Coordinates of C-alpha atoms in Angstrom, one line a residue:
X1 CA 65.4 120.9 98.0
X2 CA 68.0 118.8 96.0
X3 CA 70.0 120.3 93.2
X4 CA 68.8 120.2 89.8
X5 CA 69.5 116.8 88.0
X6 CA 72.6 117.0 85.9
X7 CA 72.8 115.0 82.6
X8 CA 74.8 111.6 82.9
X9 CA 76.6 110.2 79.8
X10 CA 76.4 106.4 79.5
X11 CA 79.8 105.9 81.0
X12 CA 78.9 107.6 84.2
X13 CA 75.4 106.4 84.5
X14 CA 75.1 103.2 82.5
X15 CA 72.2 101.9 80.4
X16 CA 69.9 101.9 83.5
X17 CA 70.4 105.3 84.4
X18 CA 69.7 106.2 80.7
X19 CA 66.4 104.6 81.3
X20 CA 65.7 106.4 84.5
X21 CA 66.4 109.9 83.4
X22 CA 62.9 110.9 82.9
X23 CA 62.4 110.5 86.6
X24 CA 64.7 111.5 89.6
X25 CA 65.9 108.6 91.5
X26 CA 67.3 109.3 94.9
X27 CA 69.3 107.1 97.2
X28 CA 68.4 107.5 100.9
X29 CA 70.4 106.2 103.8
X30 CA 68.8 106.7 107.3
X31 CA 71.3 107.2 110.0
X32 CA 70.1 108.5 113.3
X33 CA 72.6 109.4 115.9
X34 CA 70.7 107.7 118.9
X35 CA 71.7 103.9 118.2
X36 CA 71.1 102.1 121.5
X37 CA 72.9 98.9 120.7
X38 CA 76.2 100.6 119.4
X39 CA 76.7 104.2 120.2
X40 CA 77.2 106.1 116.8
X41 CA 77.1 102.7 115.1
X42 CA 76.6 104.3 111.7
X43 CA 80.1 105.9 111.6
X44 CA 82.0 103.4 113.6
X45 CA 85.0 102.0 111.6
X46 CA 84.4 98.7 109.9
X47 CA 87.5 97.3 108.4
X48 CA 89.1 100.8 108.4
X49 CA 85.9 102.4 106.6
X50 CA 83.0 104.2 108.7
X51 CA 80.0 101.7 108.4
X52 CA 77.8 104.2 106.2
X53 CA 80.9 104.7 104.0
X54 CA 80.5 101.0 102.4
X55 CA 77.0 101.8 101.1
X56 CA 77.6 105.3 100.1
X57 CA 80.4 103.9 98.0
X58 CA 78.1 101.3 96.4
X59 CA 75.6 103.9 95.8
X60 CA 77.8 106.4 94.1
X61 CA 79.6 104.0 92.0
X62 CA 76.4 102.5 90.6
X63 CA 75.9 105.7 88.5
X64 CA 72.1 105.1 89.1
X65 CA 71.2 108.0 91.3
X66 CA 70.4 111.7 90.4
X67 CA 71.2 112.2 94.2
X68 CA 72.4 110.5 97.2
X69 CA 71.3 111.4 100.6
X70 CA 71.9 110.6 104.2
X71 CA 69.1 111.5 106.7
X72 CA 70.4 112.2 110.1
X73 CA 69.9 114.3 113.2
X74 CA 73.6 114.0 114.2
X75 CA 76.5 116.6 113.2
X76 CA 79.3 113.8 113.2
X77 CA 77.3 111.5 111.0
X78 CA 76.6 114.4 108.8
X79 CA 80.3 115.2 108.5
X80 CA 81.1 111.7 107.4
X81 CA 78.2 111.8 104.8
X82 CA 79.7 114.9 103.4
X83 CA 83.1 113.4 103.2
X84 CA 81.6 110.5 100.9
X85 CA 80.0 113.2 98.8
X86 CA 76.3 112.6 99.9
X87 CA 73.9 115.3 100.4
X88 CA 72.5 115.8 104.0
X89 CA 68.9 115.8 104.9
X90 CA 68.5 117.3 108.5
X91 CA 65.6 115.2 109.7
X92 CA 63.2 116.8 112.3
X93 CA 62.9 116.0 116.0
X94 CA 59.5 114.3 115.2
X95 CA 61.0 111.6 113.1
X96 CA 64.4 111.2 115.2
X97 CA 62.7 109.6 118.3
X98 CA 63.4 106.0 119.5
X99 CA 59.8 105.3 118.5
X100 CA 59.9 106.8 115.0
X101 CA 59.8 104.4 112.2
X102 CA 61.7 104.3 108.9
X103 CA 58.8 105.0 106.9
X104 CA 58.0 108.3 108.8
X105 CA 61.8 109.5 108.1
X106 CA 61.4 108.5 104.5
X107 CA 58.0 110.4 104.1
X108 CA 59.5 113.4 105.6
X109 CA 62.3 113.4 103.0
X110 CA 59.8 113.1 100.3
X111 CA 57.8 115.9 101.6
X112 CA 60.7 118.0 101.6
X113 CA 62.1 116.9 98.3
X114 CA 59.1 116.9 95.9
X115 CA 61.3 116.6 92.8
X116 CA 62.2 113.1 93.7
X117 CA 60.1 110.3 91.9
X118 CA 61.8 107.0 93.1
X119 CA 63.5 106.5 96.5
X120 CA 66.0 103.9 97.3
X121 CA 66.3 103.3 101.1
X122 CA 69.4 101.8 101.5
X123 CA 70.2 100.4 105.1
X124 CA 73.5 101.7 106.5
X125 CA 74.1 98.4 108.2
X126 CA 74.4 96.3 105.0
X127 CA 78.1 96.8 104.2
X128 CA 78.3 94.1 101.6
X129 CA 76.1 95.7 99.2
X130 CA 77.4 96.1 95.7
X131 CA 76.5 98.5 92.9
X132 CA 75.1 95.6 90.6
X133 CA 72.5 94.7 93.3
X134 CA 71.2 98.2 93.2
X135 CA 71.3 98.2 89.3
X136 CA 69.4 95.0 88.8
X137 CA 66.7 95.9 91.3
X138 CA 66.0 99.5 89.7
X139 CA 65.8 98.1 86.4
X140 CA 62.7 96.3 87.4
X141 CA 61.1 99.7 88.1
X142 CA 62.6 101.7 85.3
X143 CA 62.2 99.0 82.5
X144 CA 59.5 96.7 83.7
X145 CA 57.2 99.1 85.4
X146 CA 57.3 97.6 89.0
X147 CA 56.1 100.1 91.9
X148 CA 58.4 98.5 94.7
X149 CA 61.3 96.3 94.8
X150 CA 63.0 95.0 97.9
X151 CA 66.1 92.7 98.7
X152 CA 65.4 89.1 100.0
X153 CA 67.9 86.2 101.0
X154 CA 67.2 82.5 100.7
X155 CA 67.4 80.9 104.1
X156 CA 67.1 77.1 104.9
X157 CA 65.9 77.3 108.5
X158 CA 62.9 75.2 109.9
X159 CA 60.7 77.3 111.8
X160 CA 58.4 76.5 115.2
X161 CA 55.6 78.1 117.0
X162 CA 56.9 80.2 119.9
X163 CA 54.9 79.1 123.1
X164 CA 54.9 80.9 126.5
X165 CA 57.1 79.2 129.3
X166 CA 55.1 77.5 132.0
X167 CA 52.0 77.2 129.7
X168 CA 50.2 74.0 128.7
X169 CA 50.7 74.8 124.9
X170 CA 53.1 72.8 123.0
X171 CA 55.2 74.0 119.9
X172 CA 54.4 72.9 116.5
X173 CA 56.3 73.0 113.3
X174 CA 55.6 75.9 111.0
X175 CA 57.2 75.1 107.8
X176 CA 58.1 71.3 107.8
X177 CA 56.6 67.9 108.4
X178 CA 59.1 66.2 111.0
X179 CA 57.9 62.9 109.7
X180 CA 59.4 64.0 106.3
X181 CA 62.1 66.2 107.2
X182 CA 64.0 67.1 104.1
X183 CA 67.5 67.1 103.1
X184 CA 68.9 70.7 102.5
X185 CA 69.6 70.0 98.8
X186 CA 66.0 68.7 98.4
X187 CA 64.3 71.9 99.8
X188 CA 64.3 75.2 98.1
X189 CA 64.1 77.1 101.4
X190 CA 62.2 80.3 102.0
X191 CA 62.8 83.9 100.9
X192 CA 63.0 86.5 103.9
X193 CA 63.8 90.1 103.7
X194 CA 67.5 90.9 104.3
X195 CA 66.6 94.8 104.7
X196 CA 69.7 95.8 102.3
X197 CA 67.4 98.1 100.3
X198 CA 63.8 99.2 99.5
X199 CA 63.1 100.9 96.1
X200 CA 59.7 102.6 96.0
X201 CA 57.9 105.2 94.0
X202 CA 57.3 108.5 95.9
X203 CA 53.4 108.2 95.1
X204 CA 53.5 104.9 97.0
X205 CA 55.4 106.4 99.9
X206 CA 53.0 109.1 100.3
X207 CA 50.2 106.5 100.8
X208 CA 52.3 105.1 103.7
X209 CA 53.8 102.1 101.9
X210 CA 57.3 100.9 101.0
X211 CA 56.1 97.7 99.5
X212 CA 52.8 97.9 97.5
X213 CA 51.4 98.1 94.2
X214 CA 53.2 95.9 91.6
X215 CA 55.9 94.4 93.7
X216 CA 59.0 92.6 93.0
X217 CA 61.7 91.0 95.0
X218 CA 65.4 90.9 94.3
X219 CA 67.4 88.0 95.5
X220 CA 70.8 88.4 97.1
X221 CA 73.4 85.6 97.6
X222 CA 73.8 84.9 101.5
X223 CA 77.5 86.1 101.6
X224 CA 76.2 89.5 100.7
X225 CA 73.6 89.6 103.2
X226 CA 74.5 90.8 106.6
X227 CA 73.1 93.1 109.1
X228 CA 75.1 94.6 112.2
X229 CA 73.0 95.2 115.1
X230 CA 75.1 94.4 118.2
X231 CA 78.9 94.4 119.1
X232 CA 79.5 90.6 118.6
X233 CA 78.4 90.9 115.0
X234 CA 81.3 93.4 114.3
X235 CA 84.3 90.8 114.1
X236 CA 82.3 88.6 111.8
X237 CA 81.1 91.5 109.7
X238 CA 84.9 92.8 109.5
X239 CA 85.9 89.3 108.0
X240 CA 83.0 89.1 105.8
X241 CA 83.3 92.8 104.4
X242 CA 87.0 92.1 103.7
X243 CA 86.0 89.1 101.4
X244 CA 82.8 90.3 100.0
X245 CA 82.7 94.1 100.6
X246 CA 82.7 96.7 97.6
X247 CA 86.1 98.5 97.4
X248 CA 85.5 100.5 94.4
X249 CA 85.0 100.5 90.6
X250 CA 88.3 98.9 90.1
X251 CA 88.7 95.7 92.0
X252 CA 91.6 96.2 94.7
X253 CA 92.6 92.5 94.2
X254 CA 94.1 93.3 91.0
X255 CA 96.9 95.2 92.5
X256 CA 100.3 95.2 90.6
X257 CA 102.6 96.6 93.1
X258 CA 103.0 96.3 96.9
X259 CA 104.9 99.1 99.1
X260 CA 106.0 97.6 102.5
X261 CA 107.7 99.5 105.3
X262 CA 111.0 98.1 106.4
X263 CA 111.0 99.1 110.0
X264 CA 108.0 98.1 111.7
X265 CA 106.5 95.7 109.2
X266 CA 109.1 93.5 107.7
X267 CA 111.3 93.8 110.8
X268 CA 110.2 94.6 114.3
X269 CA 111.7 97.7 114.4
X270 CA 114.6 97.2 116.5
X271 CA 118.2 97.7 115.5
X272 CA 120.8 95.8 117.4
X273 CA 124.4 96.7 117.8
X274 CA 127.0 94.3 118.1
X275 CA 130.2 94.3 120.2
X276 CA 131.9 95.1 117.0
X277 CA 129.6 98.2 116.5
X278 CA 127.8 96.3 113.5
X279 CA 124.1 97.2 113.3
X280 CA 121.7 94.2 113.0
X281 CA 118.1 93.6 112.3
X282 CA 115.9 90.4 112.3
X283 CA 113.1 89.3 110.2
X284 CA 110.8 86.2 110.2
X285 CA 111.5 83.7 107.6
X286 CA 107.6 83.4 107.0
X287 CA 107.7 87.1 105.8
X288 CA 110.4 86.5 103.4
X289 CA 108.4 83.6 102.0
X290 CA 105.5 86.1 101.8
X291 CA 107.5 88.4 99.5
X292 CA 108.5 85.3 97.4
X293 CA 104.9 84.5 97.1
X294 CA 103.9 87.9 95.8
X295 CA 106.6 88.1 93.2
X296 CA 105.4 84.5 91.9
X297 CA 102.0 86.1 91.3
X298 CA 103.8 88.9 89.4
X299 CA 103.1 91.5 92.0
X300 CA 106.2 93.9 92.2
X301 CA 107.3 94.5 95.9
X302 CA 109.1 97.7 96.9
X303 CA 110.5 98.1 100.6
X304 CA 110.4 101.5 102.1
X305 CA 112.9 102.9 104.3
X306 CA 111.9 105.8 106.4
X307 CA 114.3 108.8 106.6
X308 CA 113.0 109.8 110.2
X309 CA 114.3 106.6 111.6
X310 CA 116.4 104.9 108.8
X311 CA 118.1 101.6 108.6
X312 CA 121.7 102.0 107.8
X313 CA 122.9 101.8 104.2
X314 CA 124.9 98.4 104.7
X315 CA 121.8 96.8 106.1
X316 CA 119.6 98.2 103.3
X317 CA 122.0 96.7 100.7
X318 CA 121.9 93.2 102.5
X319 CA 118.2 93.3 102.6
X320 CA 118.1 94.3 99.0
X321 CA 120.2 91.4 98.1
X322 CA 118.4 89.0 100.5
X323 CA 114.8 89.8 99.2
X324 CA 115.6 90.9 95.7
X325 CA 113.4 93.9 96.0
X326 CA 114.0 97.6 95.3
X327 CA 114.3 99.8 98.3
X328 CA 113.2 103.4 98.4
X329 CA 113.6 106.2 101.0
X330 CA 110.4 108.1 102.2
X331 CA 110.2 111.1 104.6
X332 CA 107.5 112.3 106.8
X333 CA 104.8 112.2 104.0
X334 CA 105.3 108.9 101.9
X335 CA 102.2 109.5 99.9
X336 CA 104.0 112.8 98.2
X337 CA 107.3 111.0 98.1
X338 CA 105.9 108.0 96.2
X339 CA 103.7 109.6 93.7
X340 CA 106.5 110.4 91.1
X341 CA 107.4 106.6 91.4
X342 CA 103.9 105.8 90.6
X343 CA 103.8 108.1 87.7
X344 CA 106.8 106.7 86.2
X345 CA 105.2 103.2 86.5
X346 CA 102.1 104.5 85.0
X347 CA 100.1 103.1 88.1
X348 CA 97.3 104.8 90.2
X349 CA 96.7 104.2 94.0
X350 CA 94.1 101.8 93.2
X351 CA 96.7 99.3 91.6
X352 CA 98.8 99.3 94.9
X353 CA 98.8 97.4 98.1
X354 CA 100.4 99.3 101.0
X355 CA 101.6 97.9 104.3
X356 CA 102.6 100.7 106.9
X357 CA 102.8 100.8 110.7
X358 CA 102.3 104.5 111.8
X359 CA 100.1 107.6 111.4
X360 CA 102.3 108.8 108.9
X361 CA 101.1 106.1 106.6
X362 CA 97.6 106.9 107.0
X363 CA 97.3 108.8 103.4
X364 CA 98.8 105.8 101.7
X365 CA 96.8 103.3 103.6
X366 CA 93.6 105.2 102.7
X367 CA 94.5 105.6 99.0
X368 CA 95.7 102.1 98.3
X369 CA 93.4 99.6 96.7
X370 CA 94.5 97.2 99.4
X371 CA 96.3 98.1 102.6
X372 CA 97.1 96.5 106.0
X373 CA 98.8 97.1 109.2
X374 CA 100.5 94.8 111.5
X375 CA 98.4 93.6 114.5
X376 CA 100.4 96.0 116.9
X377 CA 100.0 99.0 115.0
X378 CA 98.8 102.3 116.8
X379 CA 95.1 103.1 116.4
X380 CA 95.6 105.8 113.8
X381 CA 97.0 103.7 111.3
X382 CA 94.7 100.7 112.1
X383 CA 91.8 103.0 111.3
X384 CA 93.2 104.0 107.9
X385 CA 93.9 100.5 106.8
X386 CA 91.5 98.3 105.0
X387 CA 92.8 95.2 106.8
X388 CA 94.4 94.7 110.2
X389 CA 96.7 91.8 110.4
X390 CA 96.6 89.2 113.5
X391 CA 100.2 89.0 113.4
X392 CA 102.5 91.4 114.8
X393 CA 105.6 93.6 113.4
X394 CA 108.4 91.4 112.1
X395 CA 106.4 88.2 113.1
X396 CA 104.5 87.1 110.2
X397 CA 102.2 90.1 109.4
X398 CA 103.8 90.5 105.9
X399 CA 103.2 87.0 105.1
X400 CA 99.6 87.2 106.3
X401 CA 98.9 90.3 104.2
X402 CA 100.7 88.7 101.0
X403 CA 98.2 85.5 101.4
X404 CA 95.5 88.0 101.7
X405 CA 96.5 89.9 98.4
X406 CA 96.9 86.4 96.6
X407 CA 93.5 85.2 97.9
X408 CA 91.8 88.3 96.7
X409 CA 93.3 87.9 93.3
X410 CA 92.5 84.3 93.0
X411 CA 88.7 85.2 94.1
X412 CA 88.8 87.7 91.2
X413 CA 89.8 85.3 88.7
X414 CA 87.4 82.7 89.8
X415 CA 84.7 85.3 89.4
X416 CA 85.5 85.5 85.8
X417 CA 84.9 81.9 85.4
X418 CA 81.4 80.1 85.3
X419 CA 80.1 79.3 88.6
X420 CA 80.1 75.6 89.5
X421 CA 76.6 73.9 89.3
X422 CA 76.3 73.2 93.1
X423 CA 77.1 76.9 93.9
X424 CA 78.7 76.2 97.1
X425 CA 81.0 78.7 98.7
X426 CA 83.6 77.4 100.9
X427 CA 83.9 80.4 103.2
X428 CA 87.5 80.1 104.1
X429 CA 89.3 82.9 105.9
X430 CA 92.8 83.2 107.1
X431 CA 93.1 82.5 110.9
X432 CA 95.6 83.7 113.4
X433 CA 98.2 81.5 112.4
X434 CA 98.1 82.7 108.9
X435 CA 96.6 79.2 107.6
X436 CA 93.5 78.8 106.1
X437 CA 90.6 77.4 108.3
X438 CA 86.8 77.1 107.8
X439 CA 85.0 80.1 108.9
X440 CA 82.1 80.2 111.4
X441 CA 79.9 81.7 108.8
X442 CA 80.6 79.4 106.0
X443 CA 77.8 79.7 103.5
X444 CA 76.3 77.8 100.8
X445 CA 73.4 78.1 98.5
X446 CA 72.5 79.3 94.8
X447 CA 75.0 81.6 93.4
X448 CA 72.7 83.2 90.9
X449 CA 70.7 86.3 91.7
X450 CA 66.9 85.9 91.0
X451 CA 64.3 88.3 90.6
X452 CA 60.8 87.4 91.4
X453 CA 57.7 89.3 91.2
X454 CA 54.3 89.6 93.3
X455 CA 51.1 91.2 92.7
X456 CA 49.4 93.5 95.2
X457 CA 46.2 95.3 95.1
X458 CA 46.7 99.1 94.2

C-alpha cells in the first residue's frame, strides 16, 4: 500500500495539484529488467543520468503527484528508482514475462493500491519529458472532467499500404493523393501517439482500458518526442536530451560561475621540465578563447589546481595573469573544498558549471547545474557528467564546453521571447570540430502545445 497522502502547499504542488487533492494521483513508470534490445536499458546512463532518472525528475518536480512509483522485477532498477526518491512496486512474475502487456502491469498496480484514483503511466524511454507537459495534461482530467489523456506528436509522413513481396498486389497511398501531393506547409499532418504518457482513471483501467470514456490528447512538440528502443538511438538521444531534456526546477543554462580543472582540462596534464629546470605547460588557444567567451557572457571562471598533482606556483601565477581568472587549490574532495567559496558568493551548485577529468570530480559533476568532461576522461567521470566533450584534454574541450554553456543560455533567453510565427527549430548542435552544424534530426513544426478531445462510448 502506498503511504497516506501528505498535504501540499501551492508552492510545492501548484494550482493543478490543489485541484487534484480530492483524488490520489500516482505516477507509474514500468521498468522491467528483461529488455531484449538493450540490456537493463532503463538504467543505462544517458548523458550522465540513468535513463529512468530523466522522467522521474520530471514527475517529482511537477508537484502533481501524491506518489511516484516504479514497477519493476529487477533489484538494480529498484535501487536506482529509490535513489531518485521513487517508491518501488515489485511486480509479480505473471506480469513480468516477455508476453506481458503494459496494461496488465498497470492493472496489477491498481489492484495492489486501491487508494489510487488516477494513474499516469510515464514511459521510461521518453527522456525529454518536462513537468509542464504533465501539468497541462492532468488539468484536462482534474479540471475539465476527462477520463483519459494521452500524448501525441504531429508527423508529416505519407503512408503507403504494405504488400507482400512476390505477390500480385500493388501498393496504394493511405493518406495522400499522388496527383495532388501537398507541400509540407500546406498540410497539417497527422497526430500519432508518441508514448510519453497515458493518464487514466483507475475505474477505466479496471475495465481493461488506458484510453476510453471521455478522451483527450495532449500534443507535444516534435523535439520533445523521442523513444529509445535500440542502441543506434542512443547517440542521437544524448544530443537531443542535452538540448531539450529537463535538468531541474532551475534551468542549468543560467549558470553564473564555472569551475575548470587546470591539469587535465585546460592543459593536457603534462608538465615539461626544460634544460634550465623550468616547468612548462601548454594550452590550446581555442580553450583560452573559450574562457574569454564565458567572461563576455558574464560567467565568472575559476580555475582549480589539484593539490594531489599540483602545478607550481610560478606557473599558476602566469596562468592567472594570462587568463585573468582566479585560481583555487582543491584536495581529494573538491566538493567539500569549494562549498565555502560558493557560500561566500551566495551561490548554489545549480548555479555552477563544472569541468573535471577524474573520479574525484564525480560529486561536483553530479551536483552542478551543467557539467562536462573532456573526451578522453575516465569512465567514472564520464558517467557523472551531464555532457561529454568530443575534444580531448588541452585540445579544445574547454572551448567546446564554453560554447555549450553559451548556447544553453541563449536558448533560455529565446524561450522567454515570443515564438516566431513559423515555429521553425533550426536543430543545430555542436559537431566534433566545435563548430555548429545542422543536426541529422533537425525538426520543424508548430511550437505551441495543443490539447484536443475525442468522445468515446462509456
